[in-house]
Coordinates of C-alpha atoms in Angstrom, one line a residue:
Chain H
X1 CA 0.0 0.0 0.0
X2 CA 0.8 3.5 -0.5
X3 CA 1.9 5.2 2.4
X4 CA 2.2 8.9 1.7
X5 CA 4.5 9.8 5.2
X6 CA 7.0 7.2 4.8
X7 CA 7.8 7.4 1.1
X8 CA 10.8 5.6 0.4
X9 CA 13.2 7.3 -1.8
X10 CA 13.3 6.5 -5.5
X11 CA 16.5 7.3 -6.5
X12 CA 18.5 3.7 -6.0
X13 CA 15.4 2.9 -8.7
X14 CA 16.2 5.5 -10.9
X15 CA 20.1 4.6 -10.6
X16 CA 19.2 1.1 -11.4
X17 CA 17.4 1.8 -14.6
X18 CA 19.4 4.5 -15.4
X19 CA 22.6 2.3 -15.0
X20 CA 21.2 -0.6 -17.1
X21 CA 19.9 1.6 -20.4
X22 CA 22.9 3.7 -19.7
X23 CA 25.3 0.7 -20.4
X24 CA 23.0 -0.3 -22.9
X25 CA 23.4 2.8 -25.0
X26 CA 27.5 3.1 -24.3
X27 CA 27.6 -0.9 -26.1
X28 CA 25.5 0.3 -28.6
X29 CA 27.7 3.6 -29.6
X30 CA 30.7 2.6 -29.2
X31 CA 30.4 -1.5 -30.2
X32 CA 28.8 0.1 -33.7
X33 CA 32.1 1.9 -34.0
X34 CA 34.0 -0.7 -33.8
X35 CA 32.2 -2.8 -35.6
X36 CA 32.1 -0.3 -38.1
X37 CA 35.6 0.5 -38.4
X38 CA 36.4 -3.6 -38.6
X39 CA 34.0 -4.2 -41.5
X40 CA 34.9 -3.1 -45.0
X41 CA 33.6 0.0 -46.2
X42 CA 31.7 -1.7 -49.7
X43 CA 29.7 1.5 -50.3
X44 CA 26.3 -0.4 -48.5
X45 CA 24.0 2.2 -46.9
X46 CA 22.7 0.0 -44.6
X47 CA 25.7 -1.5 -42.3
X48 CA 25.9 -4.3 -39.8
X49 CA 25.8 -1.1 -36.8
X50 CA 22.6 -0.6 -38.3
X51 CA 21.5 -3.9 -38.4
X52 CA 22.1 -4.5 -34.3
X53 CA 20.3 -1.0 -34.2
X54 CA 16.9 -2.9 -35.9
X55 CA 17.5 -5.8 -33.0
X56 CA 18.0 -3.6 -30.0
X57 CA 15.4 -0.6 -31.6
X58 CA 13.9 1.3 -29.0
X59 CA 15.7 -0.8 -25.3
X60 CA 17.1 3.2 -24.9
X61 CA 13.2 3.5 -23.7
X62 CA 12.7 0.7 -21.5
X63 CA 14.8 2.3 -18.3
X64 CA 11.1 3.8 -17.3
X65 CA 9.7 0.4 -16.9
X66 CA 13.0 -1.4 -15.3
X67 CA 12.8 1.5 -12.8
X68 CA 9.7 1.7 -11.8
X69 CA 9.2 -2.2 -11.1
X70 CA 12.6 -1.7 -9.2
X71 CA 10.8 0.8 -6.9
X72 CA 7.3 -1.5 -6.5
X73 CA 8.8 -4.4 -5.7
X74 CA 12.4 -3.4 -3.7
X75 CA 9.5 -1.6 -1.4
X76 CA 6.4 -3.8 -1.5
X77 CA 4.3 -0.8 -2.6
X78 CA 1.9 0.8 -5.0
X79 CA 2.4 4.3 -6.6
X80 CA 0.0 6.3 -9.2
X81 CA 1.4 6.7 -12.5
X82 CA 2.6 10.2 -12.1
X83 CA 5.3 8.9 -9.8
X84 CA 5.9 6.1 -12.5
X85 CA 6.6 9.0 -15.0
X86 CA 8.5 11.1 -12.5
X87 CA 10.9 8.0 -11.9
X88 CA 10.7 7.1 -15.8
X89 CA 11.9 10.7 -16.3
X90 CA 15.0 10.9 -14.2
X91 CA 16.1 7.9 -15.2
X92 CA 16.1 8.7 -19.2
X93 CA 17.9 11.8 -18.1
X94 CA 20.7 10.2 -15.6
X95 CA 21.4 7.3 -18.2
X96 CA 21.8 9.7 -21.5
X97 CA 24.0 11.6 -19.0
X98 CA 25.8 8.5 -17.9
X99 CA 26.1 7.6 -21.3
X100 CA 27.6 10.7 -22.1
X101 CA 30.1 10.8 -20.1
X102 CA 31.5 7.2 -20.5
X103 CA 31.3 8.2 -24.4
X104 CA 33.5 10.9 -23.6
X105 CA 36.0 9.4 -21.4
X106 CA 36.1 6.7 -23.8
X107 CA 36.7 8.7 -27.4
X108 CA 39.0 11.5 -25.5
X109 CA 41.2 9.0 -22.8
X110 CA 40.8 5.5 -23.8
X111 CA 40.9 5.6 -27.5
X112 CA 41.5 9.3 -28.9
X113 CA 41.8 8.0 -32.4
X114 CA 38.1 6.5 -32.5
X115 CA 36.2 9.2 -33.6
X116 CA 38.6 9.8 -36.7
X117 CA 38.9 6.2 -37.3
X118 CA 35.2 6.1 -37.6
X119 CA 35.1 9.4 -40.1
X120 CA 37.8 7.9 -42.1
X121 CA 35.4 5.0 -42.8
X122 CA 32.3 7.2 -43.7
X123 CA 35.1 9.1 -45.9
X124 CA 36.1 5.4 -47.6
X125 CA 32.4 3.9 -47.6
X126 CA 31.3 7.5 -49.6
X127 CA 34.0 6.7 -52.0
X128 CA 33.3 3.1 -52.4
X129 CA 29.7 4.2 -53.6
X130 CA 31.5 6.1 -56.9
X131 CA 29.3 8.9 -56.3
X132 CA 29.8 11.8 -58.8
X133 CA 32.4 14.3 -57.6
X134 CA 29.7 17.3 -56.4
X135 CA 27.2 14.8 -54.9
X136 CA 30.4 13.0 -52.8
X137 CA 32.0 16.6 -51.4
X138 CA 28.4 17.5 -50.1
X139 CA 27.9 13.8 -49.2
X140 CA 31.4 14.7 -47.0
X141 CA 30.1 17.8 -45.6
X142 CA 27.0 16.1 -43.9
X143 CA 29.3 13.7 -42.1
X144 CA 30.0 15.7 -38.6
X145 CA 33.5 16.9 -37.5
X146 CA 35.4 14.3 -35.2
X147 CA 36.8 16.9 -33.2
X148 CA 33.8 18.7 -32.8
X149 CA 32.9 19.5 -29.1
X150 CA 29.7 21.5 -29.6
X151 CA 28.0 18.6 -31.7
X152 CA 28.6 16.1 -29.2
X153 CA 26.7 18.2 -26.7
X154 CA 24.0 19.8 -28.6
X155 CA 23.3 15.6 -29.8
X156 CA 23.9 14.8 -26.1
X157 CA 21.3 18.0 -24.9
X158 CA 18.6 16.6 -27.1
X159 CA 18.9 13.3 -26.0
X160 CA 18.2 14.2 -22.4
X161 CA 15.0 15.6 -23.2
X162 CA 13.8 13.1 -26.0
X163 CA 15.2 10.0 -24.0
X164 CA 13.7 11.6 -20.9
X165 CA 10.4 12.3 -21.9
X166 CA 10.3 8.8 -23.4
X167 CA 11.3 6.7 -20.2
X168 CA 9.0 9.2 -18.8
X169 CA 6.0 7.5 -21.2
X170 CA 7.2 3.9 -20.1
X171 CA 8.0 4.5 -16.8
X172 CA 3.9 5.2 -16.6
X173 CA 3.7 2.0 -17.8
X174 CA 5.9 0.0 -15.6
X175 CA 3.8 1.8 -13.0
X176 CA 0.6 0.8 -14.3
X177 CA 2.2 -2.7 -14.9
X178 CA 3.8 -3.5 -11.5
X179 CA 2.7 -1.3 -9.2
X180 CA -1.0 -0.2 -9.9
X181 CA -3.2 -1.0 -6.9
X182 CA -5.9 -2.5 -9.4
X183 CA -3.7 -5.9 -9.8
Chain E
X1 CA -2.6 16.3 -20.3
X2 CA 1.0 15.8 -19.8
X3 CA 1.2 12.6 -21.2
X4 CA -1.3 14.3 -24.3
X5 CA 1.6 17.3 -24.4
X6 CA 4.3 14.1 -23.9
X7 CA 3.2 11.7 -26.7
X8 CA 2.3 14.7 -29.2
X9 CA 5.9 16.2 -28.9
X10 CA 7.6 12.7 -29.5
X11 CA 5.0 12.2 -32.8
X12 CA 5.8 15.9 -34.4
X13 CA 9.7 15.6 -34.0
X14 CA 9.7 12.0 -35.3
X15 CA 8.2 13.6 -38.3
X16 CA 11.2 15.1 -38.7
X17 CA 12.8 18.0 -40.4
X18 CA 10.2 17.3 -43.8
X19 CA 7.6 18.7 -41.6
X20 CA 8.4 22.6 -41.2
X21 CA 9.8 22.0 -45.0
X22 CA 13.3 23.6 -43.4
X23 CA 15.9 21.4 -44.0
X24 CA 15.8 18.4 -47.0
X25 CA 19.0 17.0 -45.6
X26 CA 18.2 14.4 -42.7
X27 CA 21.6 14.3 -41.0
X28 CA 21.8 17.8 -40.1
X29 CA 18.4 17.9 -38.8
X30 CA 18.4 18.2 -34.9
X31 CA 15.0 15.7 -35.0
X32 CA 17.4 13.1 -36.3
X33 CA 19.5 13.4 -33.6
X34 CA 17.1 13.2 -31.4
X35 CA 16.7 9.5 -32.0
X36 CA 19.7 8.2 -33.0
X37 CA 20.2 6.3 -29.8
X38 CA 16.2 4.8 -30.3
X39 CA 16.1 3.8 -33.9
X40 CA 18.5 2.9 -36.4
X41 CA 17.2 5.5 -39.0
X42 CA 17.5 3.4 -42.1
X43 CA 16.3 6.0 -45.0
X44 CA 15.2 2.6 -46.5
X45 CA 12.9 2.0 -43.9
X46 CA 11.4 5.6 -42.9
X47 CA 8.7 7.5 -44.6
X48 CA 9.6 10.8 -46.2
X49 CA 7.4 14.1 -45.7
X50 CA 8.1 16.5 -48.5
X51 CA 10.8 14.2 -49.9
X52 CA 12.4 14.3 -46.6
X53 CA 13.0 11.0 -44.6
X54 CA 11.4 11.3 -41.4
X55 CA 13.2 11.1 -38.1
X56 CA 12.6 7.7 -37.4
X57 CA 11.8 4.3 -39.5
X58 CA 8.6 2.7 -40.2
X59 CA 8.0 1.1 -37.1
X60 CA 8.9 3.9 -34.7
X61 CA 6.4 6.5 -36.5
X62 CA 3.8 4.0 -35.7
X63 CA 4.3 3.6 -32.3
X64 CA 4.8 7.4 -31.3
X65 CA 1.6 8.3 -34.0
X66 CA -0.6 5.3 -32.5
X67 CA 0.3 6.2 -29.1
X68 CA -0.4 9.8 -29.6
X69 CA -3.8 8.4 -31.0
X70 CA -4.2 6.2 -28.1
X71 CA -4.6 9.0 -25.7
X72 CA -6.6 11.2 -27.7
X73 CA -9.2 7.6 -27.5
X74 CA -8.7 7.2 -24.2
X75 CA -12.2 9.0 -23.2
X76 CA -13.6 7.7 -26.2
X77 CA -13.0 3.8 -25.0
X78 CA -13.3 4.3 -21.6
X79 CA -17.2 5.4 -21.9
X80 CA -17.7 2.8 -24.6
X81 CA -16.4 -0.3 -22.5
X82 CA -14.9 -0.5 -18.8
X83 CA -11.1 -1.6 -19.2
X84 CA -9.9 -4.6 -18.0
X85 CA -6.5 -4.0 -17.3
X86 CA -5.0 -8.0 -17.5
X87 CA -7.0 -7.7 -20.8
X88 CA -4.8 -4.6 -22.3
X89 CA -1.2 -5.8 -20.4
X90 CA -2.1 -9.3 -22.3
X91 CA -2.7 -7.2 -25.7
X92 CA 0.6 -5.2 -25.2
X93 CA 2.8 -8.7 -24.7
X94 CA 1.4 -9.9 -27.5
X95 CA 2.1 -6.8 -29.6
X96 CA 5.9 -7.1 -28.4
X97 CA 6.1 -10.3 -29.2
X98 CA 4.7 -9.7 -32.8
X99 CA 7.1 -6.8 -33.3
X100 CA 10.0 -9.3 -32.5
X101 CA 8.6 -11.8 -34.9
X102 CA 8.3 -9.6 -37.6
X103 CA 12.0 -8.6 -37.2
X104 CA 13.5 -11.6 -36.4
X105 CA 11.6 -13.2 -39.2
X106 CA 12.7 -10.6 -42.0
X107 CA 15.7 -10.9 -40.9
X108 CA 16.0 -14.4 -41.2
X109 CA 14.6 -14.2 -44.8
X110 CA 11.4 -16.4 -43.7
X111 CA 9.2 -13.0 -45.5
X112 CA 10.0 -9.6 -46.3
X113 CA 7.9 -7.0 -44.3
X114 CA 7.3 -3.3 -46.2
X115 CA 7.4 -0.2 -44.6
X116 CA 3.7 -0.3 -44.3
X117 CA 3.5 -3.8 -42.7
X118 CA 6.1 -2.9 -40.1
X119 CA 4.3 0.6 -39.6
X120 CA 0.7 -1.6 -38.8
X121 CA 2.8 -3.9 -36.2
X122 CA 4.6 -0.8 -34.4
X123 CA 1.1 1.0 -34.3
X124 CA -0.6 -2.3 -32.3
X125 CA 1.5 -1.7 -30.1
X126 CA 1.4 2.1 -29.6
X127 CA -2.1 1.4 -29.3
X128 CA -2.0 -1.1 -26.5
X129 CA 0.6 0.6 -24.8
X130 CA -2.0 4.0 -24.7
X131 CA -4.9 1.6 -23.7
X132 CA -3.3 -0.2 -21.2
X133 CA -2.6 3.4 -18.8
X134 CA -6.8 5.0 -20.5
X135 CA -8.2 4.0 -17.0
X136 CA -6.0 5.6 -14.8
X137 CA -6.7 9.0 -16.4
X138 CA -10.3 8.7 -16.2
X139 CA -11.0 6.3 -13.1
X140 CA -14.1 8.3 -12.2
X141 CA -15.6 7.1 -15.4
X142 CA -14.7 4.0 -15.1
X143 CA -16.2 3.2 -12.3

């Protein structure tokens, strides 16, 4: 049952969620790069990163859900769905932001030369394609600066809210789900 | 009305850019980025708006749309027929389980699914997922 003066604190649930869709989203990013640059560039649009992207489509959103059945059932209790989205919320926005960060420690400590190993790729996969020489140099110009600071945190900025308003949907949910008081 | 505000933001920038007719190329467009980390974004997949690929594939659009949907029926199916919750968590396994299918399937060259089929199958389950939370939001009419 609900008990509105002893409400536990939701954050180890939010952690929890947050940590597992946070991981989740680091394998995805950076295990496509790699992937990426160990495959030969044949010109293909649609890559082998983009095939595990079909499998694991959309498991970015589920933190909302993982989180808020954390919460029910660590504490034996029910909770409306607002709480469910609140939860849901915060943990979107702590795993982008833990996803973030391990991004960045990982293309600017552990392996500086990933980000142009990766644009080198694109730059060889274009060619592969024969495109003519004007459709290739704007082609090039779409593909985003390896060094570039401000892209990584505008893309990381939109995330948060996207991502968060998203766990925020399934974190209702996982609410209504695992901790309604309807059963 | 959050969760109407919620659903309707994801659904307009999952259009994508080919919606405000302000940028034709897809990988500049801040929409896109918004859900690189949710879909894989396969132009062969997506629908365009105005010859612009939108900012998801087929299957995403028809989750976010069909949710969107979903909420706007909420009243609607509540006042029509009382809600069995079991009933709509059942619907929504079931949906999941079809999305997987579908993929796994095509992927496994046992059929080849179109944009349209896989945009049905994501929309089931948009739906289900809106129907399964309708009678929290209007418990009074529901009981």
């Amino acid at each position: 049952m609900e008990n509105e003066e002893m409400k536990p604190s939701y954050w180890p649930s939010v952690l929890y969620g947050a940590i597992i869709i946070g991981v989740i989203m680091v394998l995805m990013s950076i295990g496509s790069q790699y992937m990426t640059i160990g495959s030969e560039p044949t010109g293909a649009q649609f890559t082998l990163p983009q095939l595990i992207g079909t499998l694991v489509c959309f498991i970015a959103a589920i933190g909302g859900v993982l989180a808020a059945r954390h919460y029910a059932k660590t504490h034996d209790i029910t909770f409306p769905i607002g709480t469910g989205a609140l939860i849901g919320f915060l943990t979107g926005v702590v795993g982008v932001a833990i996803s973030a960060v391990v991004s960045l420690i990982w293309t600017k400590v552990v392996d500086p030369g990933l980000n142009q190993a990766v644009y080198d790729w694109q730059v060889a996969n274009l060619e592969a394609q024969n495109l003519p020489e004007a459709q290739m140099e704007m082609s090039l110009s779409f593909i985003p600066d390896p060094t570039s600071m401000s892209a990584f945190f505008i893309a990381t900025g939109i995330s948060l809210v996207v991502i968060g308003i998203l766990n925020a949907l399934t974190g209702m949910i996982g609410a209504k789900i695992f901790a309604s008081e309807e059963g | 009305m959050c969760t109407l505000l919620g659903s309707l933001s994801i659904f307009v920038i999952a259009l994508g850019p080919g919606l405000f007719n302000n940028s034709p190329v897809i990988y500049k467009s801040w929409q896109f980025h918004a859900f690189h980390l949710l879909c894989h974004q396969d132009a062969d997949r997506s629908f365009l708006i105005d010859g612009t690929q939108m900012a998801v594939c087929a299957r995403c659009i028809g989750i976010y749309s069909s949710f969107f949907t979903g909420v706007i029926l909420m009243p609607v199916l509540i006042l029509i027929k009382k809600v069995k919750s079991r009933f709509y968590f059942r619907l929504l396994v079931g949906t999941i389980i079809l999305n997987f299918v579908d993929v796994l399937s095509n992927q496994f060259e046992f059929w080849t699914n179109t944009n349209w089929s896989r945009f049905f199958l994501g929309a089931l389950f948009g739906l289900s997922a809106a129907f399964l939370l309708a009678n929290e939001f209007f418990k009074k009419l529901n009981n």
